[in-house]
mmCIF file of C-alpha atoms in Angstrom:
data_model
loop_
_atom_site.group_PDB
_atom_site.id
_atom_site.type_symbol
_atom_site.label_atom_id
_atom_site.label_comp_id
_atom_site.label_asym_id
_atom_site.label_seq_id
_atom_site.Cartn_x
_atom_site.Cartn_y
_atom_site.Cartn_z
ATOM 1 C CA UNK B 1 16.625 -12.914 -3.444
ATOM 2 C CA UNK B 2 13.937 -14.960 -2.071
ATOM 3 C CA UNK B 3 10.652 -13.035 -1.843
ATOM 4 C CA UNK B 4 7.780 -14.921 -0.252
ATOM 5 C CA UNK B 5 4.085 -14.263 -1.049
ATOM 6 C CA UNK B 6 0.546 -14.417 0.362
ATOM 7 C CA UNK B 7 -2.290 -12.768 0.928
ATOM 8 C CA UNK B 8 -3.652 -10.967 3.500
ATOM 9 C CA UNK B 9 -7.152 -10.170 1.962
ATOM 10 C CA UNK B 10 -8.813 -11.933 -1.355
ATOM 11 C CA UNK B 11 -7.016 -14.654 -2.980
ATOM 12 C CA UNK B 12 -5.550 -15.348 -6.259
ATOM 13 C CA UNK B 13 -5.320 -17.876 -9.045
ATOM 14 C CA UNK B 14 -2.375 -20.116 -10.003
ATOM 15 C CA UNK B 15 -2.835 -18.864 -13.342
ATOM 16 C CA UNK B 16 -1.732 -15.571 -12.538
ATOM 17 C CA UNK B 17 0.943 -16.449 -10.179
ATOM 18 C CA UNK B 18 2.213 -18.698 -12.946
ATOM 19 C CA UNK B 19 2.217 -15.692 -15.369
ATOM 20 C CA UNK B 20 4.179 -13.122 -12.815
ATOM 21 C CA UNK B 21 6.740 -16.302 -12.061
ATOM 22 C CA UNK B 22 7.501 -15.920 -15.844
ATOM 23 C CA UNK B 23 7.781 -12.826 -15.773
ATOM 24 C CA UNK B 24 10.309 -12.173 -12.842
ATOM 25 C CA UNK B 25 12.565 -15.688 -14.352
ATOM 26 C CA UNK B 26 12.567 -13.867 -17.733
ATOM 27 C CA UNK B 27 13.406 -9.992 -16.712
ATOM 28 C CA UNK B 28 14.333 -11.102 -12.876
ATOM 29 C CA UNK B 29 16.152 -14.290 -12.588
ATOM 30 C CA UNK B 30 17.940 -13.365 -9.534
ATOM 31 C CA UNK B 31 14.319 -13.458 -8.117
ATOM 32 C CA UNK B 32 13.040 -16.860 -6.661
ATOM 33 C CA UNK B 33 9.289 -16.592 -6.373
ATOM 34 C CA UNK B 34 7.072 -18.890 -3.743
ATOM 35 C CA UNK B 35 3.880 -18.111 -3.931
ATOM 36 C CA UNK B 36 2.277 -19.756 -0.576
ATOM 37 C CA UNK B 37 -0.471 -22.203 -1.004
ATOM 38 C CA UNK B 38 -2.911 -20.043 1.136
ATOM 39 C CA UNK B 39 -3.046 -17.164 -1.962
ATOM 40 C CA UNK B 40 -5.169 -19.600 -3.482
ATOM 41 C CA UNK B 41 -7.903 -21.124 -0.872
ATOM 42 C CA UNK B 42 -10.986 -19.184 -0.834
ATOM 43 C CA UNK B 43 -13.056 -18.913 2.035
ATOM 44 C CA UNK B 44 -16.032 -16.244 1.325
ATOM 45 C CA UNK B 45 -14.823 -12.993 0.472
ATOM 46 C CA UNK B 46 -11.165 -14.019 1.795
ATOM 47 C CA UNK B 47 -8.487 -15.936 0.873
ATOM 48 C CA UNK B 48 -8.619 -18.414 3.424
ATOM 49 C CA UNK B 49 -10.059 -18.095 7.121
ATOM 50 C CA UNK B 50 -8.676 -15.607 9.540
ATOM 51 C CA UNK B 51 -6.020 -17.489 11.319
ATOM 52 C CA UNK B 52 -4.903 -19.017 8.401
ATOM 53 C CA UNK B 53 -4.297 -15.902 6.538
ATOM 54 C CA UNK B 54 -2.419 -14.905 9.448
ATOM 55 C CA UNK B 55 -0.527 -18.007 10.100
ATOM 56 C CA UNK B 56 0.486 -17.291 6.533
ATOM 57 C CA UNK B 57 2.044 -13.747 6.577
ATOM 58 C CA UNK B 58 3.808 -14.903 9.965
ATOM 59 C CA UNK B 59 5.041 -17.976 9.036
ATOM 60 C CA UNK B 60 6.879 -15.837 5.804
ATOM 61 C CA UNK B 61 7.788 -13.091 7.908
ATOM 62 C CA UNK B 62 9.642 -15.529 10.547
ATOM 63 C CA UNK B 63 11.434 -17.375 8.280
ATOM 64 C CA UNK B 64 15.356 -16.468 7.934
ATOM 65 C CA UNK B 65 15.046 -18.434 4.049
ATOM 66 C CA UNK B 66 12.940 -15.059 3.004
ATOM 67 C CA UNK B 67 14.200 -11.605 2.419
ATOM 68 C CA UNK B 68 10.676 -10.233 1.334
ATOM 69 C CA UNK B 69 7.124 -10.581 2.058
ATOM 70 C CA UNK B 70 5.146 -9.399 -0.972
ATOM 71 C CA UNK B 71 1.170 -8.985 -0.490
ATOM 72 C CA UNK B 72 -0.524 -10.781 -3.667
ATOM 73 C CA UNK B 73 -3.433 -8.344 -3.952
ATOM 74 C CA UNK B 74 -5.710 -6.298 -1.704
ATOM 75 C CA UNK B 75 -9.281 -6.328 -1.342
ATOM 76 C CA UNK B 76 -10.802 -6.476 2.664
ATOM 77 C CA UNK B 77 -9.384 -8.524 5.200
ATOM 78 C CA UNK B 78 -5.991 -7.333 6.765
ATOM 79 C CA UNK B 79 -7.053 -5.179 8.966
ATOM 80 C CA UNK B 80 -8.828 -8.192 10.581
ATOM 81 C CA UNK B 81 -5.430 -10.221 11.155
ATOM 82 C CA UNK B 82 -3.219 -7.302 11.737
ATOM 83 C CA UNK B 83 -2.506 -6.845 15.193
ATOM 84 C CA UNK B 84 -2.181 -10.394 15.886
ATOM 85 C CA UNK B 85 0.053 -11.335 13.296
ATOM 86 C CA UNK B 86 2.656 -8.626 14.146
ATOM 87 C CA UNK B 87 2.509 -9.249 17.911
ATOM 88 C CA UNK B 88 3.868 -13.037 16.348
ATOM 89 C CA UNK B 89 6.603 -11.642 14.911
ATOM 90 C CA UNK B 90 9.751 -12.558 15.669
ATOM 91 C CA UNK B 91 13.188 -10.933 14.900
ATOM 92 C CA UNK B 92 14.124 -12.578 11.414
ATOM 93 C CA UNK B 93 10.817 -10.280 10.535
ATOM 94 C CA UNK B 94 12.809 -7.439 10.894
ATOM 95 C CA UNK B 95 15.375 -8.210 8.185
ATOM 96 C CA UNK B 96 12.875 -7.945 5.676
ATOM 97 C CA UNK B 97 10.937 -5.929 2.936
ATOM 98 C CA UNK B 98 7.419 -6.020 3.063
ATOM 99 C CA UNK B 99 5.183 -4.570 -0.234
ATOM 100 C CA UNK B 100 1.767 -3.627 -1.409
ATOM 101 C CA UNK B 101 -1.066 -1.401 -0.808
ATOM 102 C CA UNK B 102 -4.709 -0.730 -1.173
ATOM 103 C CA UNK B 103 -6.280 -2.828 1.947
ATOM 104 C CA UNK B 104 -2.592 -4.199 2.706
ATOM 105 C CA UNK B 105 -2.245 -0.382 3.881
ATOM 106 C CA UNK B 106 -3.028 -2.360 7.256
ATOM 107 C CA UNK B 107 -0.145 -4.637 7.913
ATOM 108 C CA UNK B 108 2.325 -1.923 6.145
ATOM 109 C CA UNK B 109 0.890 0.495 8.720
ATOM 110 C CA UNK B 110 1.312 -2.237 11.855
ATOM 111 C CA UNK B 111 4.670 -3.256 10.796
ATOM 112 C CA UNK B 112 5.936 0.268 10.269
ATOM 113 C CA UNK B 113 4.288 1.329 13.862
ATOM 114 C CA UNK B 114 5.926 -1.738 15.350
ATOM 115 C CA UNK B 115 9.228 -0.504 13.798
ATOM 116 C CA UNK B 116 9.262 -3.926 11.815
ATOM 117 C CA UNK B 117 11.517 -4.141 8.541
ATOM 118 C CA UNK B 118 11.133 -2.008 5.820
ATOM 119 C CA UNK B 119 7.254 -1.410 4.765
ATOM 120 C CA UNK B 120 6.778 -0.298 1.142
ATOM 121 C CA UNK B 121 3.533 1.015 -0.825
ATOM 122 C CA UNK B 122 4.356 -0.644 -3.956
ATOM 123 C CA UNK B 123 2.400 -2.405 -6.584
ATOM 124 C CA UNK B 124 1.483 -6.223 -6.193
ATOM 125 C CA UNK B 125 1.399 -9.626 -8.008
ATOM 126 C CA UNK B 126 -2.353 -9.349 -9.127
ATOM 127 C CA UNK B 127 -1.250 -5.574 -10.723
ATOM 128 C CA UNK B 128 -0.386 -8.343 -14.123
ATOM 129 C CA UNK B 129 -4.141 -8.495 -14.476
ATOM 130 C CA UNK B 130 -4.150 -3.960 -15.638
ATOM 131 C CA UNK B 131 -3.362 -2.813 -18.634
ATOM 132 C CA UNK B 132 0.710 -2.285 -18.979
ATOM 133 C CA UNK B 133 0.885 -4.343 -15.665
ATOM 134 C CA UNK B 134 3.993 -6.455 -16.349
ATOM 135 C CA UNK B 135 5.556 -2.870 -15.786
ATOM 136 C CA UNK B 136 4.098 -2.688 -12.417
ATOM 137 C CA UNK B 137 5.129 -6.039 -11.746
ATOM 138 C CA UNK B 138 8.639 -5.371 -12.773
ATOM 139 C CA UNK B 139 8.871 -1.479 -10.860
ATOM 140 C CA UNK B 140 8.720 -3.883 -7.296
ATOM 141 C CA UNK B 141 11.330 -5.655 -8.889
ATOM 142 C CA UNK B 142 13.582 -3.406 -9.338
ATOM 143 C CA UNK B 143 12.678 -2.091 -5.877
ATOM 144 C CA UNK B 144 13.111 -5.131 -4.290
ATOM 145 C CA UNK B 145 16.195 -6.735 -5.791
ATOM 146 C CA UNK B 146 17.805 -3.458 -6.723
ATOM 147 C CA UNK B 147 16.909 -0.842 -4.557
ATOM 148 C CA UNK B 148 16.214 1.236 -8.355
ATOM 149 C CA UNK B 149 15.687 5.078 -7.670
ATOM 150 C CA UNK B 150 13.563 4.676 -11.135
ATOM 151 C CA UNK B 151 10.993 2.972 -9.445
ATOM 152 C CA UNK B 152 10.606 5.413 -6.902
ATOM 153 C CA UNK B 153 7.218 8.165 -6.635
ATOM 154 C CA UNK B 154 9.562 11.285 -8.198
ATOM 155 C CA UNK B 155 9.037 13.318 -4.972
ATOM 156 C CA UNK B 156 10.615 10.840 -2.879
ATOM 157 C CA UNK B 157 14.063 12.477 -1.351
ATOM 158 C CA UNK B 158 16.753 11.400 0.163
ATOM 159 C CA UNK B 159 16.674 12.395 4.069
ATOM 160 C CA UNK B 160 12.884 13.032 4.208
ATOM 161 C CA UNK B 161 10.509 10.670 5.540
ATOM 162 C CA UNK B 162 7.393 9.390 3.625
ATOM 163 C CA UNK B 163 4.740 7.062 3.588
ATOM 164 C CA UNK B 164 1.354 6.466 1.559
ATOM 165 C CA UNK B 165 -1.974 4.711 1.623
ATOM 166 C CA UNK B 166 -5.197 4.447 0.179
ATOM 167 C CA UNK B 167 -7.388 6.990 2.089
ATOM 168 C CA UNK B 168 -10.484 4.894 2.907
ATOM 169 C CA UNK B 169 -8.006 2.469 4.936
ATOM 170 C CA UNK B 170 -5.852 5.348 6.142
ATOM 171 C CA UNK B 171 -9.108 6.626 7.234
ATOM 172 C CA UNK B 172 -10.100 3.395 9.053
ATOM 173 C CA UNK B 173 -6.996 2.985 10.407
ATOM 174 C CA UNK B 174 -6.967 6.415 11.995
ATOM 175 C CA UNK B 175 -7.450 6.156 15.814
ATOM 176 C CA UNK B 176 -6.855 2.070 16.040
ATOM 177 C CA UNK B 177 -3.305 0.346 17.144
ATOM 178 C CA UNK B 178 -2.258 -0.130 13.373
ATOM 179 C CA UNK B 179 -1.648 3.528 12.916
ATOM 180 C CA UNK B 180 1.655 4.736 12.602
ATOM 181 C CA UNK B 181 3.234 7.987 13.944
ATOM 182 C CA UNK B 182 3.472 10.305 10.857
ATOM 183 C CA UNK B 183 5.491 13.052 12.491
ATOM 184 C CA UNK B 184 7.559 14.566 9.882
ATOM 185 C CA UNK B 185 6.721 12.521 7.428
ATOM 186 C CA UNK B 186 4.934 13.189 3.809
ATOM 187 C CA UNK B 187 2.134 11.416 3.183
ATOM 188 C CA UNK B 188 0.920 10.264 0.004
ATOM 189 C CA UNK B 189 -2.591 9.163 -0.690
ATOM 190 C CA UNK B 190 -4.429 7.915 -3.401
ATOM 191 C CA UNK B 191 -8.028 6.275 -3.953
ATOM 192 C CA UNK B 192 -10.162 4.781 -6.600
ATOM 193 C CA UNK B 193 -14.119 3.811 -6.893
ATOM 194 C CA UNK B 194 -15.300 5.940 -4.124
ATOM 195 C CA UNK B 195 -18.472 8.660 -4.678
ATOM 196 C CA UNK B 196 -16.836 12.053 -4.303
ATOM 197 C CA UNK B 197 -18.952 12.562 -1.319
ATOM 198 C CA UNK B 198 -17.503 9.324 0.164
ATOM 199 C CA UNK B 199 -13.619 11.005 -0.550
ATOM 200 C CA UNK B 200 -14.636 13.866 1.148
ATOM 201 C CA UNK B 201 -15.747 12.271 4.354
ATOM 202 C CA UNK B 202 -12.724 10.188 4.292
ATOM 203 C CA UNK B 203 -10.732 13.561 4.110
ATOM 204 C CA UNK B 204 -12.262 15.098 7.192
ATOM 205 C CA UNK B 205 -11.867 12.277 9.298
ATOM 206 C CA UNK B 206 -8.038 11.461 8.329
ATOM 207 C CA UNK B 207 -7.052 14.951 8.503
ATOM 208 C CA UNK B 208 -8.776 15.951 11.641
ATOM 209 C CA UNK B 209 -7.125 12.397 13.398
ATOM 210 C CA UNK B 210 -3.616 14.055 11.440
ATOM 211 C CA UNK B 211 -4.026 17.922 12.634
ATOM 212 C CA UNK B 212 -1.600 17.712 15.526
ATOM 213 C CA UNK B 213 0.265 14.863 14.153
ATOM 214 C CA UNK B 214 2.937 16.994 12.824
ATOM 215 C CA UNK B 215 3.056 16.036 9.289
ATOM 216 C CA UNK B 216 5.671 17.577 7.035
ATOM 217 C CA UNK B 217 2.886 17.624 4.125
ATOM 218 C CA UNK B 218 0.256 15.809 2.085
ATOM 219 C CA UNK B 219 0.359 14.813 -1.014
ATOM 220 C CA UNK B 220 -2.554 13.297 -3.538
ATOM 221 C CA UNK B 221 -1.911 10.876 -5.413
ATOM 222 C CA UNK B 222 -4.567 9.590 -8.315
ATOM 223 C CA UNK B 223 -8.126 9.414 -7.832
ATOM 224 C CA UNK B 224 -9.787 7.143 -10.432
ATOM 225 C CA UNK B 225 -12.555 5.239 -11.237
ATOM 226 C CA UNK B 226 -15.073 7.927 -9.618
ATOM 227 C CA UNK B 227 -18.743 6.995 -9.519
ATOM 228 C CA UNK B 228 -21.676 9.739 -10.750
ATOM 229 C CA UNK B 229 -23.177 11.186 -8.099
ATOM 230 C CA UNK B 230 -27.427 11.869 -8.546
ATOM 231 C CA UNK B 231 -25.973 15.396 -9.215
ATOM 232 C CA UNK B 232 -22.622 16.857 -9.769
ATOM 233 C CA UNK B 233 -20.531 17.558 -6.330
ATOM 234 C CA UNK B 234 -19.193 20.611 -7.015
ATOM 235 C CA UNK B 235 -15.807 20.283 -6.719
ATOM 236 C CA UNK B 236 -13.213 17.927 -7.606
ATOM 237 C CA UNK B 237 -10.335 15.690 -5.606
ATOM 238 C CA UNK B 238 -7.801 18.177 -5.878
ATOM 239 C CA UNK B 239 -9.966 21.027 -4.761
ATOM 240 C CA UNK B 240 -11.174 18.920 -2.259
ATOM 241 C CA UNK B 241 -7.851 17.952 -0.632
ATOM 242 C CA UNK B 242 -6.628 21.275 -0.461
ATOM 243 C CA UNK B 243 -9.440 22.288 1.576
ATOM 244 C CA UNK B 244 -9.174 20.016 4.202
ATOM 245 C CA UNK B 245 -5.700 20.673 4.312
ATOM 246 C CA UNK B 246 -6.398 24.752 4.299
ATOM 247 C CA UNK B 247 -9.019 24.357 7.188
ATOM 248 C CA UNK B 248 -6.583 21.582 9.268
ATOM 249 C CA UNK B 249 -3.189 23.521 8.415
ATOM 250 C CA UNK B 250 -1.482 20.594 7.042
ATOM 251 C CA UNK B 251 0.313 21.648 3.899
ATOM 252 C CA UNK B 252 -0.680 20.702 0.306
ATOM 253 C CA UNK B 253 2.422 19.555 -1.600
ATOM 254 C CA UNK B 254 1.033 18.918 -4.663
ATOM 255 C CA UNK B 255 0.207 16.081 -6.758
ATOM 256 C CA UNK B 256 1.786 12.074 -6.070
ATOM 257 C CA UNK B 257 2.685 9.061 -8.937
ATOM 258 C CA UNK B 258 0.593 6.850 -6.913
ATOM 259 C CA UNK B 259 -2.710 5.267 -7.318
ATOM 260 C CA UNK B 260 -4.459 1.737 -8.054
ATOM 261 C CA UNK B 261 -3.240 1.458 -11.929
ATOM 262 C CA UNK B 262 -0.274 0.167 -13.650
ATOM 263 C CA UNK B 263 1.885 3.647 -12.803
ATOM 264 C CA UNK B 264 1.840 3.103 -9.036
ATOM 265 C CA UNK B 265 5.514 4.354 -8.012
ATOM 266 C CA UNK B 266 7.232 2.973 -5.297
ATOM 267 C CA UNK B 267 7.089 4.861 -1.747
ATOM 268 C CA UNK B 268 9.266 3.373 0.908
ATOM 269 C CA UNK B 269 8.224 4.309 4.280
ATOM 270 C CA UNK B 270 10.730 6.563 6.879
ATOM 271 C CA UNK B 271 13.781 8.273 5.809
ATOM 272 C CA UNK B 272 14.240 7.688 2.488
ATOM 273 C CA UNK B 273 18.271 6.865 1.755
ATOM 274 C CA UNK B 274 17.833 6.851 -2.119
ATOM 275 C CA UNK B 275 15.722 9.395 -3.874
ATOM 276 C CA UNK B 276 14.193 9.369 -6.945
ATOM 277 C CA UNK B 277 15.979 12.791 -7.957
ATOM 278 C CA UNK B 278 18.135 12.312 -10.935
#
């Protein structure tokens, strides 16, 4: 399997890339890695202008030689080459897997509006910098090359549809020509670093855009990394989802195996034909 790699947002280093090409020959060696040249330029914030971050994702995307697109890391910046680069798709795009999340939420949410291959909230290259993240690196893996129900979020089922995101660029996304339809579907969202008051806002606004979106359910994934507020909120994420989904009348599911750390489970979006069910 030849999975093809840039980066939509911030870049990376060669170090790293070198490391996760290690990895996948030692654990993965039906795996050929190509990490694109534009992961590494760095522009600013980005990795790389605009276009060329674009030209980069499309140039992958359209060529027959790939059977994945893997997004190296997130950061900002996809939602700023989205719509372009999947109106320059062309049809060996739709042959392919595409993986990540955080800000590459964007393209996954484009390419599964667009009805474009198979969009997957999965973890990324850069997850080898966590903690225990050769494990995340090897979970996509095992997605990827092997279709593994192990490395699937444990509510994922068989004949249901899902998808996930981080909420702040769900939230964004919300309203714009990168949002999916999410009729029927369970969604899944996690975030990380945001003020609880911050979480909350982004709650009101994706739910309200969801409320007659006929969504099968919600589910929340991890919150983490949480700053101090000047005084304590007075409630937490989980009380806080559930009553935004009480006052919309979306239903709470429960709790989700996603989030920005080394246990991010896989969640492919649409109808699941594999479930993580033993």
């Amino acid at each position: 399997m030849r999975i093809g790699i840039c980066a939509p947002s911030t870049p990376f280093t060669r170090d790293d890339a070198a490391r996760v090409t290690g990895l996948a020959a030692t654990a993965h060696p039906a795996a050929d890695l190509f990490f694109h040249d534009q992961c590494f330029v760095e522009a600013g914030h980005f990795a790389g202008p605009d276009h060329a971050r674009c030209d980069a994702f499309v140039d992958l995307a359209n060529d027959p030689g790939f059977d994945a697109v893997w997004f190296v890391r997130g950061g900002y910046g996809a939602c700023r080459i989205a719509e372009d680069a999947v109106a320059a798709l062309k049809s060996a795009a739709g042959d392919k897997i595409y993986m990540g999340y955080s800000d590459a939420g964007n393209l996954l949410g484009a390419l599964y509006a667009a009805k474009v291959g198979r969009a997957c909230h999965g973890p990324m290259p850069a997850d080898i910098r966590r903690c225990g993240g050769e494990a995340a690196v090897l979970r996509a893996l095992d997605w990827m090359l092997n279709a593994s129900p192990h490395a699937l979020e444990p509510h994922v089922q068989a004949g249901e549809k899902h998808a996930a995101f981080n909420l702040m660029t769900l939230a964004m996304m919300a309203g714009t020509p990168l949002m999916p339809d999410l009729k029927d579907h369970v969604l899944m969202v996690e975030e990380v670093s945001e003020y609880l008051y911050g979480y909350d806002r982004a709650f009101f606004h994706v739910t309200s855009h969801l409320k007659s979106a006929g969504l099968a359910g919600l589910r929340l994934g991890r919150v983490s990394d949480v700053p101090d507020n000047d005084r304590p909120f007075g409630e937490g994420a989980e009380e806080i989802a559930r009553r935004w989904c009480t006052k919309i009348g979306i239903n709470y599911l429960g709790r989700a195996d996603i989030g920005h750390d080394a246990d991010n489970r896989i969640v492919p979006f649409g109808l699941a034909t594999s479930s993580a069910a033993p």
